[in-house]
PDB file of C-alpha atoms in Angstrom:
ATOM      1  CA  MET A   1      91.562  -4.928  53.791  1.00  0.00           C
ATOM      2  CA  THR A   2      91.560  -4.690  57.385  1.00  0.00           C
ATOM      3  CA  GLU A   3      89.284  -2.357  59.186  1.00  0.00           C
ATOM      4  CA  PRO A   4      90.534   0.293  61.559  1.00  0.00           C
ATOM      5  CA  ALA A   5      90.218  -0.683  65.205  1.00  0.00           C
ATOM      6  CA  THR A   6      87.467   1.255  67.054  1.00  0.00           C
ATOM      7  CA  LYS A   7      88.375   2.936  70.242  1.00  0.00           C
ATOM      8  CA  PRO A   8      86.997   1.178  73.354  1.00  0.00           C
ATOM      9  CA  ARG A   9      83.711   2.749  74.788  1.00  0.00           C
ATOM     10  CA  ARG A  10      84.025   3.741  78.649  1.00  0.00           C
ATOM     11  CA  VAL A  11      81.381   1.907  80.618  1.00  0.00           C
ATOM     12  CA  ASP A  12      80.326   5.073  82.154  1.00  0.00           C
ATOM     13  CA  ALA A  13      80.008   7.259  79.144  1.00  0.00           C
ATOM     14  CA  SER A  14      76.521   7.552  79.304  1.00  0.00           C
ATOM     15  CA  MET A  15      77.209   9.324  82.874  1.00  0.00           C
ATOM     16  CA  SER A  16      79.342  12.168  81.250  1.00  0.00           C
ATOM     17  CA  LEU A  17      77.531  15.118  82.967  1.00  0.00           C
ATOM     18  CA  LEU A  18      77.977  13.332  86.466  1.00  0.00           C
ATOM     19  CA  ASN A  19      81.397  12.585  85.844  1.00  0.00           C
ATOM     20  CA  ASN A  20      82.223  16.223  84.918  1.00  0.00           C
ATOM     21  CA  LEU A  21      80.458  17.603  88.075  1.00  0.00           C
ATOM     22  CA  MET A  22      82.500  15.007  90.011  1.00  0.00           C
ATOM     23  CA  ALA A  23      85.801  16.039  88.451  1.00  0.00           C
ATOM     24  CA  HIS A  24      85.045  19.819  88.664  1.00  0.00           C
ATOM     25  CA  PRO A  25      82.991  20.335  91.929  1.00  0.00           C
ATOM     26  CA  ILE A  26      83.592  24.003  92.072  1.00  0.00           C
ATOM     27  CA  ASP A  27      82.369  26.552  89.676  1.00  0.00           C
ATOM     28  CA  GLU A  28      85.448  28.092  87.730  1.00  0.00           C
ATOM     29  CA  GLY A  29      84.316  31.781  88.871  1.00  0.00           C
ATOM     30  CA  TYR A  30      84.471  30.530  92.504  1.00  0.00           C
ATOM     31  CA  ALA A  31      87.758  29.160  91.845  1.00  0.00           C
ATOM     32  CA  VAL A  32      89.348  32.086  90.250  1.00  0.00           C
ATOM     33  CA  ALA A  33      87.935  34.181  93.295  1.00  0.00           C
ATOM     34  CA  ALA A  34      89.379  31.855  95.770  1.00  0.00           C
ATOM     35  CA  ARG A  35      92.831  32.053  93.919  1.00  0.00           C
ATOM     36  CA  THR A  36      92.647  35.857  93.855  1.00  0.00           C
ATOM     37  CA  GLN A  37      92.147  35.989  97.686  1.00  0.00           C
ATOM     38  CA  GLN A  38      94.887  33.444  98.382  1.00  0.00           C
ATOM     39  CA  ASP A  39      97.312  35.810  96.406  1.00  0.00           C
ATOM     40  CA  GLY A  40      96.265  38.485  99.060  1.00  0.00           C
ATOM     41  CA  LYS A  41      94.267  40.663  96.389  1.00  0.00           C
ATOM     42  CA  PRO A  42      90.586  40.212  97.604  1.00  0.00           C
ATOM     43  CA  VAL A  43      87.814  41.388  95.172  1.00  0.00           C
ATOM     44  CA  ARG A  44      85.762  44.075  96.152  1.00  0.00           C
ATOM     45  CA  SER A  45      82.172  43.148  96.042  1.00  0.00           C
ATOM     46  CA  ARG A  46      79.623  45.528  94.395  1.00  0.00           C
ATOM     47  CA  HIS A  47      77.241  44.798  97.019  1.00  0.00           C
ATOM     48  CA  LYS A  48      79.852  46.024  99.775  1.00  0.00           C
ATOM     49  CA  VAL A  49      80.060  49.247  97.928  1.00  0.00           C
ATOM     50  CA  LEU A  50      76.313  49.686  97.728  1.00  0.00           C
ATOM     51  CA  LEU A  51      75.950  49.137 101.289  1.00  0.00           C
ATOM     52  CA  ALA A  52      78.714  51.556 102.145  1.00  0.00           C
ATOM     53  CA  ALA A  53      77.081  54.169 100.076  1.00  0.00           C
ATOM     54  CA  ALA A  54      73.790  53.700 101.726  1.00  0.00           C
ATOM     55  CA  ALA A  55      75.254  53.951 105.206  1.00  0.00           C
ATOM     56  CA  LEU A  56      76.824  57.299 104.330  1.00  0.00           C
ATOM     57  CA  VAL A  57      73.618  58.709 102.889  1.00  0.00           C
ATOM     58  CA  LEU A  58      71.621  57.434 105.909  1.00  0.00           C
ATOM     59  CA  GLY A  59      74.302  59.105 108.289  1.00  0.00           C
ATOM     60  CA  PHE A  60      73.974  62.283 106.323  1.00  0.00           C
ATOM     61  CA  LEU A  61      70.317  62.381 106.676  1.00  0.00           C
ATOM     62  CA  LEU A  62      70.444  61.686 110.359  1.00  0.00           C
ATOM     63  CA  ALA A  63      72.791  64.311 110.852  1.00  0.00           C
ATOM     64  CA  VAL A  64      70.568  67.043 108.910  1.00  0.00           C
ATOM     65  CA  ALA A  65      67.481  65.730 111.013  1.00  0.00           C
ATOM     66  CA  ALA A  66      69.362  66.085 114.242  1.00  0.00           C
ATOM     67  CA  ALA A  67      70.450  69.604 113.175  1.00  0.00           C
ATOM     68  CA  GLN A  68      66.899  70.714 112.344  1.00  0.00           C
ATOM     69  CA  ASN A  69      65.686  69.328 115.762  1.00  0.00           C
ATOM     70  CA  TYR A  70      68.394  71.213 117.589  1.00  0.00           C
ATOM     71  CA  ARG A  71      67.571  74.360 115.718  1.00  0.00           C
ATOM     72  CA  SER A  72      63.810  74.121 116.197  1.00  0.00           C
ATOM     73  CA  ALA A  73      63.812  73.152 119.896  1.00  0.00           C
ATOM     74  CA  PRO A  74      63.949  76.790 121.190  1.00  0.00           C
ATOM     75  CA  GLU A  75      61.025  77.835 118.887  1.00  0.00           C
ATOM     76  CA  ALA A  76      59.103  74.613 120.097  1.00  0.00           C
ATOM     77  CA  GLU A  77      59.723  75.455 123.842  1.00  0.00           C
ATOM     78  CA  LYS A  78      58.797  79.093 123.145  1.00  0.00           C
ATOM     79  CA  GLN A  79      55.449  78.082 121.679  1.00  0.00           C
ATOM     80  CA  ARG A  80      54.726  75.591 124.455  1.00  0.00           C
ATOM     81  CA  LYS A  81      55.248  78.229 127.140  1.00  0.00           C
ATOM     82  CA  GLU A  82      53.003  80.719 125.300  1.00  0.00           C
ATOM     83  CA  LEU A  83      50.376  78.056 125.098  1.00  0.00           C
ATOM     84  CA  ILE A  84      50.540  77.492 128.756  1.00  0.00           C
ATOM     85  CA  THR A  85      50.386  81.028 129.479  1.00  0.00           C
ATOM     86  CA  ARG A  86      47.240  81.345 127.386  1.00  0.00           C
ATOM     87  CA  ILE A  87      45.493  78.642 129.077  1.00  0.00           C
ATOM     88  CA  THR A  88      46.414  79.968 132.544  1.00  0.00           C
ATOM     89  CA  GLN A  89      44.994  83.474 131.532  1.00  0.00           C
ATOM     90  CA  ALA A  90      41.855  81.829 130.264  1.00  0.00           C
ATOM     91  CA  ASP A  91      41.400  79.571 133.638  1.00  0.00           C
ATOM     92  CA  THR A  92      41.849  82.942 135.583  1.00  0.00           C
ATOM     93  CA  ARG A  93      39.210  84.790 133.425  1.00  0.00           C
ATOM     94  CA  LEU A  94      36.827  81.951 133.646  1.00  0.00           C
ATOM     95  CA  ASN A  95      37.129  81.844 137.405  1.00  0.00           C
ATOM     96  CA  GLY A  96      36.702  85.442 137.514  1.00  0.00           C
ATOM     97  CA  LEU A  97      33.343  85.343 135.587  1.00  0.00           C
ATOM     98  CA  ARG A  98      32.205  82.461 137.912  1.00  0.00           C
ATOM     99  CA  THR A  99      32.812  84.785 140.885  1.00  0.00           C
ATOM    100  CA  ASP A 100      30.962  87.510 139.163  1.00  0.00           C
ATOM    101  CA  GLN A 101      28.170  85.147 138.582  1.00  0.00           C
ATOM    102  CA  VAL A 102      27.948  83.993 142.169  1.00  0.00           C
ATOM    103  CA  ARG A 103      27.916  87.687 143.265  1.00  0.00           C
ATOM    104  CA  LEU A 104      25.112  88.502 140.952  1.00  0.00           C
ATOM    105  CA  ALA A 105      23.207  85.609 141.761  1.00  0.00           C
ATOM    106  CA  ASP A 106      23.321  86.345 145.542  1.00  0.00           C
ATOM    107  CA  GLU A 107      22.238  89.853 144.451  1.00  0.00           C
ATOM    108  CA  VAL A 108      19.353  88.581 142.691  1.00  0.00           C
ATOM    109  CA  ARG A 109      18.390  86.272 145.589  1.00  0.00           C
ATOM    110  CA  GLY A 110      18.388  89.317 147.967  1.00  0.00           C
ATOM    111  CA  LEU A 111      16.082  91.242 145.694  1.00  0.00           C
ATOM    112  CA  GLN A 112      13.818  88.296 145.650  1.00  0.00           C
ATOM    113  CA  ALA A 113      13.800  88.011 149.298  1.00  0.00           C
ATOM    114  CA  GLY A 114      13.045  91.658 149.576  1.00  0.00           C
ATOM    115  CA  GLY A 115       9.938  91.203 147.112  1.00  0.00           C
ATOM    116  CA  LEU A 116       8.665  88.475 148.870  1.00  0.00           C
ATOM    117  CA  THR A 117       8.615  89.987 152.367  1.00  0.00           C
ATOM    118  CA  SER A 118       5.990  92.551 151.147  1.00  0.00           C
ATOM    119  CA  ALA A 119       3.658  89.536 150.263  1.00  0.00           C
ATOM    120  CA  ASP A 120       1.398  87.993 152.650  1.00  0.00           C
ATOM    121  CA  ASP A 121       2.349  84.515 152.056  1.00  0.00           C
ATOM    122  CA  GLY A 122       6.021  85.618 151.354  1.00  0.00           C
ATOM    123  CA  ALA A 123       7.738  83.776 154.182  1.00  0.00           C
ATOM    124  CA  ALA A 124       6.284  80.432 153.029  1.00  0.00           C
ATOM    125  CA  LEU A 125       7.321  81.068 149.549  1.00  0.00           C
ATOM    126  CA  GLN A 126      10.795  82.056 150.631  1.00  0.00           C
ATOM    127  CA  GLN A 127      11.071  78.774 152.505  1.00  0.00           C
ATOM    128  CA  LYS A 128      10.028  76.789 149.582  1.00  0.00           C
ATOM    129  CA  LEU A 129      12.383  78.607 147.257  1.00  0.00           C
ATOM    130  CA  ASP A 130      15.111  78.045 149.789  1.00  0.00           C
ATOM    131  CA  ASP A 131      14.392  74.292 149.958  1.00  0.00           C
ATOM    132  CA  LEU A 132      14.448  74.161 146.012  1.00  0.00           C
ATOM    133  CA  GLU A 133      17.615  75.889 145.664  1.00  0.00           C
ATOM    134  CA  LEU A 134      19.266  73.633 148.293  1.00  0.00           C
ATOM    135  CA  GLN A 135      18.236  70.589 146.353  1.00  0.00           C
ATOM    136  CA  THR A 136      19.271  72.192 142.817  1.00  0.00           C
ATOM    137  CA  GLY A 137      22.568  73.209 144.337  1.00  0.00           C
ATOM    138  CA  ALA A 138      21.869  77.047 143.597  1.00  0.00           C
ATOM    139  CA  ILE A 139      22.998  78.220 147.113  1.00  0.00           C
ATOM    140  CA  ALA A 140      26.030  77.357 149.168  1.00  0.00           C
ATOM    141  CA  VAL A 141      25.139  75.034 152.145  1.00  0.00           C
ATOM    142  CA  THR A 142      27.158  74.649 155.517  1.00  0.00           C
ATOM    143  CA  GLY A 143      26.916  71.899 158.096  1.00  0.00           C
ATOM    144  CA  PRO A 144      28.463  68.741 159.503  1.00  0.00           C
ATOM    145  CA  GLY A 145      29.599  65.961 157.141  1.00  0.00           C
ATOM    146  CA  LEU A 146      32.149  63.619 155.842  1.00  0.00           C
ATOM    147  CA  LYS A 147      35.578  64.668 154.293  1.00  0.00           C
ATOM    148  CA  VAL A 148      36.896  62.094 151.941  1.00  0.00           C
ATOM    149  CA  VAL A 149      40.279  62.533 150.405  1.00  0.00           C
ATOM    150  CA  VAL A 150      41.360  60.026 147.602  1.00  0.00           C
ATOM    151  CA  ASN A 151      44.453  59.953 145.698  1.00  0.00           C
ATOM    152  CA  ASP A 152      46.466  57.742 143.345  1.00  0.00           C
ATOM    153  CA  ALA A 153      48.823  55.291 144.495  1.00  0.00           C
ATOM    154  CA  LYS A 154      52.363  56.367 145.535  1.00  0.00           C
ATOM    155  CA  ASP A 155      53.708  54.346 142.658  1.00  0.00           C
ATOM    156  CA  ALA A 156      50.953  55.037 140.310  1.00  0.00           C
ATOM    157  CA  ASP A 157      50.981  52.747 137.373  1.00  0.00           C
ATOM    158  CA  LYS A 158      48.095  52.348 135.118  1.00  0.00           C
ATOM    159  CA  GLU A 159      46.002  50.223 137.585  1.00  0.00           C
ATOM    160  CA  GLY A 160      47.008  52.475 140.652  1.00  0.00           C
ATOM    161  CA  ARG A 161      45.709  55.611 138.953  1.00  0.00           C
ATOM    162  CA  LEU A 162      42.123  56.800 139.837  1.00  0.00           C
ATOM    163  CA  LEU A 163      39.635  56.985 136.818  1.00  0.00           C
ATOM    164  CA  ASP A 164      36.476  58.784 136.408  1.00  0.00           C
ATOM    165  CA  VAL A 165      34.317  55.827 137.107  1.00  0.00           C
ATOM    166  CA  ASP A 166      36.042  55.455 140.602  1.00  0.00           C
ATOM    167  CA  LEU A 167      35.064  58.783 141.552  1.00  0.00           C
ATOM    168  CA  GLN A 168      31.601  58.291 140.214  1.00  0.00           C
ATOM    169  CA  GLN A 169      31.199  55.254 142.510  1.00  0.00           C
ATOM    170  CA  LEU A 170      32.447  57.104 145.367  1.00  0.00           C
ATOM    171  CA  VAL A 171      29.947  60.080 144.935  1.00  0.00           C
ATOM    172  CA  ASN A 172      27.171  57.719 144.332  1.00  0.00           C
ATOM    173  CA  GLY A 173      28.099  55.955 147.524  1.00  0.00           C
ATOM    174  CA  LEU A 174      27.828  58.967 149.621  1.00  0.00           C
ATOM    175  CA  TRP A 175      24.329  60.029 147.815  1.00  0.00           C
ATOM    176  CA  THR A 176      23.116  56.504 148.831  1.00  0.00           C
ATOM    177  CA  ALA A 177      24.356  56.927 152.465  1.00  0.00           C
ATOM    178  CA  GLY A 178      22.194  60.019 152.698  1.00  0.00           C
ATOM    179  CA  ALA A 179      24.529  63.003 151.945  1.00  0.00           C
ATOM    180  CA  GLU A 180      22.479  66.293 151.324  1.00  0.00           C
ATOM    181  CA  ALA A 181      25.134  68.276 149.280  1.00  0.00           C
ATOM    182  CA  ILE A 182      28.451  67.074 147.792  1.00  0.00           C
ATOM    183  CA  ALA A 183      31.317  69.073 146.282  1.00  0.00           C
ATOM    184  CA  VAL A 184      34.546  67.588 144.541  1.00  0.00           C
ATOM    185  CA  ASN A 185      37.646  70.012 144.764  1.00  0.00           C
ATOM    186  CA  GLY A 186      35.248  72.895 145.135  1.00  0.00           C
ATOM    187  CA  HIS A 187      32.775  72.024 142.449  1.00  0.00           C
ATOM    188  CA  ARG A 188      29.199  71.454 143.641  1.00  0.00           C
ATOM    189  CA  LEU A 189      27.534  68.422 142.197  1.00  0.00           C
ATOM    190  CA  THR A 190      24.192  68.689 141.101  1.00  0.00           C
ATOM    191  CA  SER A 191      21.844  66.691 138.840  1.00  0.00           C
ATOM    192  CA  MET A 192      23.318  68.319 135.790  1.00  0.00           C
ATOM    193  CA  THR A 193      27.011  67.764 136.894  1.00  0.00           C
ATOM    194  CA  ALA A 194      29.080  65.197 134.825  1.00  0.00           C
ATOM    195  CA  ILE A 195      32.100  63.455 135.909  1.00  0.00           C
ATOM    196  CA  ARG A 196      34.212  62.356 133.144  1.00  0.00           C
ATOM    197  CA  SER A 197      37.699  61.908 131.737  1.00  0.00           C
ATOM    198  CA  ALA A 198      39.695  64.031 129.306  1.00  0.00           C
ATOM    199  CA  GLY A 199      42.871  62.258 128.502  1.00  0.00           C
ATOM    200  CA  SER A 200      44.506  61.258 131.806  1.00  0.00           C
ATOM    201  CA  ALA A 201      42.559  63.994 133.718  1.00  0.00           C
ATOM    202  CA  ILE A 202      39.340  63.821 135.446  1.00  0.00           C
ATOM    203  CA  THR A 203      36.797  66.609 134.821  1.00  0.00           C
ATOM    204  CA  VAL A 204      34.004  67.693 137.177  1.00  0.00           C
ATOM    205  CA  ASP A 205      31.492  69.935 135.517  1.00  0.00           C
ATOM    206  CA  TYR A 206      33.902  70.094 132.545  1.00  0.00           C
ATOM    207  CA  SER A 207      36.647  71.442 134.447  1.00  0.00           C
ATOM    208  CA  SER A 208      39.959  69.340 134.844  1.00  0.00           C
ATOM    209  CA  LEU A 209      40.906  68.272 138.294  1.00  0.00           C
ATOM    210  CA  THR A 210      44.264  67.114 139.647  1.00  0.00           C
ATOM    211  CA  PRO A 211      44.771  64.625 142.406  1.00  0.00           C
ATOM    212  CA  PRO A 212      44.284  64.447 145.308  1.00  0.00           C
ATOM    213  CA  TYR A 213      40.378  64.593 145.039  1.00  0.00           C
ATOM    214  CA  THR A 214      38.771  66.121 148.122  1.00  0.00           C
ATOM    215  CA  VAL A 215      35.138  65.228 148.440  1.00  0.00           C
ATOM    216  CA  LEU A 216      32.865  67.060 150.848  1.00  0.00           C
ATOM    217  CA  ALA A 217      29.702  65.573 151.816  1.00  0.00           C
ATOM    218  CA  ILE A 218      27.165  67.388 154.112  1.00  0.00           C
ATOM    219  CA  GLY A 219      24.969  65.041 156.220  1.00  0.00           C
ATOM    220  CA  ASP A 220      24.234  63.359 159.332  1.00  0.00           C
ATOM    221  CA  THR A 221      27.725  62.377 160.888  1.00  0.00           C
ATOM    222  CA  GLY A 222      26.034  59.798 163.214  1.00  0.00           C
ATOM    223  CA  THR A 223      24.914  57.603 160.121  1.00  0.00           C
ATOM    224  CA  LEU A 224      26.705  58.797 157.127  1.00  0.00           C
ATOM    225  CA  PRO A 225      30.114  56.922 157.862  1.00  0.00           C
ATOM    226  CA  ALA A 226      28.876  53.641 158.395  1.00  0.00           C
ATOM    227  CA  ARG A 227      26.271  53.735 155.700  1.00  0.00           C
ATOM    228  CA  PHE A 228      28.871  54.926 153.088  1.00  0.00           C
ATOM    229  CA  ALA A 229      31.204  51.889 154.197  1.00  0.00           C
ATOM    230  CA  GLN A 230      28.262  49.436 153.593  1.00  0.00           C
ATOM    231  CA  SER A 231      27.379  51.012 150.037  1.00  0.00           C
ATOM    232  CA  SER A 232      28.624  49.680 146.856  1.00  0.00           C
ATOM    233  CA  GLY A 233      30.468  52.855 146.189  1.00  0.00           C
ATOM    234  CA  GLY A 234      32.450  52.740 149.482  1.00  0.00           C
ATOM    235  CA  GLN A 235      33.196  48.944 148.998  1.00  0.00           C
ATOM    236  CA  TRP A 236      34.376  49.792 145.421  1.00  0.00           C
ATOM    237  CA  VAL A 237      36.671  52.361 146.840  1.00  0.00           C
ATOM    238  CA  GLN A 238      37.924  50.171 149.605  1.00  0.00           C
ATOM    239  CA  TYR A 239      38.575  47.428 147.108  1.00  0.00           C
ATOM    240  CA  LEU A 240      40.927  49.852 145.141  1.00  0.00           C
ATOM    241  CA  VAL A 241      42.727  50.730 148.464  1.00  0.00           C
ATOM    242  CA  SER A 242      43.233  47.076 149.329  1.00  0.00           C
ATOM    243  CA  ASN A 243      44.338  45.754 145.995  1.00  0.00           C
ATOM    244  CA  PHE A 244      46.068  48.583 144.128  1.00  0.00           C
ATOM    245  CA  ASP A 245      47.389  50.969 146.942  1.00  0.00           C
ATOM    246  CA  VAL A 246      44.881  53.786 146.167  1.00  0.00           C
ATOM    247  CA  ARG A 247      45.084  56.233 149.256  1.00  0.00           C
ATOM    248  CA  MET A 248      41.895  57.303 150.920  1.00  0.00           C
ATOM    249  CA  THR A 249      41.275  59.124 154.243  1.00  0.00           C
ATOM    250  CA  ILE A 250      37.781  59.790 155.794  1.00  0.00           C
ATOM    251  CA  THR A 251      37.274  62.422 158.504  1.00  0.00           C
ATOM    252  CA  THR A 252      34.171  63.445 160.288  1.00  0.00           C
ATOM    253  CA  GLU A 253      33.691  67.174 160.342  1.00  0.00           C
ATOM    254  CA  ASP A 254      31.737  69.571 162.439  1.00  0.00           C
ATOM    255  CA  SER A 255      31.256  72.131 159.687  1.00  0.00           C
ATOM    256  CA  LEU A 256      31.932  72.010 156.065  1.00  0.00           C
ATOM    257  CA  LEU A 257      31.069  74.569 153.334  1.00  0.00           C
ATOM    258  CA  VAL A 258      29.945  73.172 150.052  1.00  0.00           C
ATOM    259  CA  PRO A 259      29.740  76.120 147.451  1.00  0.00           C
ATOM    260  CA  ALA A 260      26.800  76.793 145.197  1.00  0.00           C
ATOM    261  CA  ASP A 261      26.932  75.776 141.555  1.00  0.00           C
ATOM    262  CA  ALA A 262      28.143  78.884 139.685  1.00  0.00           C
ATOM    263  CA  THR A 263      27.129  77.306 136.326  1.00  0.00           C
ATOM    264  CA  ILE A 264      23.535  76.606 137.321  1.00  0.00           C
ATOM    265  CA  ALA A 265      20.857  78.662 135.716  1.00  0.00           C
ATOM    266  CA  LEU A 266      17.000  78.952 135.887  1.00  0.00           C
ATOM    267  CA  ARG A 267      15.513  77.095 133.126  1.00  0.00           C
ATOM    268  CA  TYR A 268      11.823  76.811 133.975  1.00  0.00           C
ATOM    269  CA  ALA A 269       9.456  79.023 136.065  1.00  0.00           C
ATOM    270  CA  LYS A 270       5.627  79.004 136.675  1.00  0.00           C
ATOM    271  CA  VAL A 271       3.739  81.726 138.235  1.00  0.00           C
ATOM    272  CA  GLY A 272       1.161  80.534 141.012  1.00  0.00           C
ATOM    273  CA  GLY A 273      -1.978  81.771 142.226  1.00  0.00           C
ATOM    274  CA  SER A 274      -5.632  81.937 141.161  1.00  0.00           C
ATOM    275  CA  LYS A 275      -6.296  82.522 137.418  1.00  0.00           C
TER     276      LYS A 275
END
């Protein structure tokens, strides 16, 4: 009895998986999609549908937001104008109160002078009082001095804009040079005055100023200009002028008026004489 002949075994039978990959390199799903596109009937992807739906929703939301902004713009502009009006009214009222304060202070000063004239040493006391008021900034001062006007650069970027520290350096330079009284944009500087910044504005005595900044300094015009130029404050401002196009003009004036500090108030008093 003869045994049936066995089918000869392929030499690469152990590599059936690799052979299958070589024979069918493209997945059947990809092949079907490729055949469909070749027939002129592209398959619509689910991702494309979702993307189109998201684009429609986003466009709708943007349109709604634009419509709301358009409707609310007149109301926002109205509120802005009302706020500006309130600020202007408050500033006007503050200036009026300061004017009244100066007037009342002058009235009190006149009454004081009248009372001192009746005393034996009234003239000496009045002179001492005048000197103290001059030093504290309680009275206005007139006399010769320097007028310094500083401004931002014409093309004022961040570096070409004056800061509170720049104004502080300028003022300190004038004090060092021998100034007896100083005012910035009409605000008298005293030992209680602060020069600070509030946002992009410089404040003097808590009042916001806008450039240009006019600094009046009463003092000896024969020595004040040169001593200011040699001071650290004068050199600081000159550095800004030379390197950052900050603008500065200095003129010598025969007569300047530095107003009194309207916010100053008597804090301490002592009665002299024998006990």
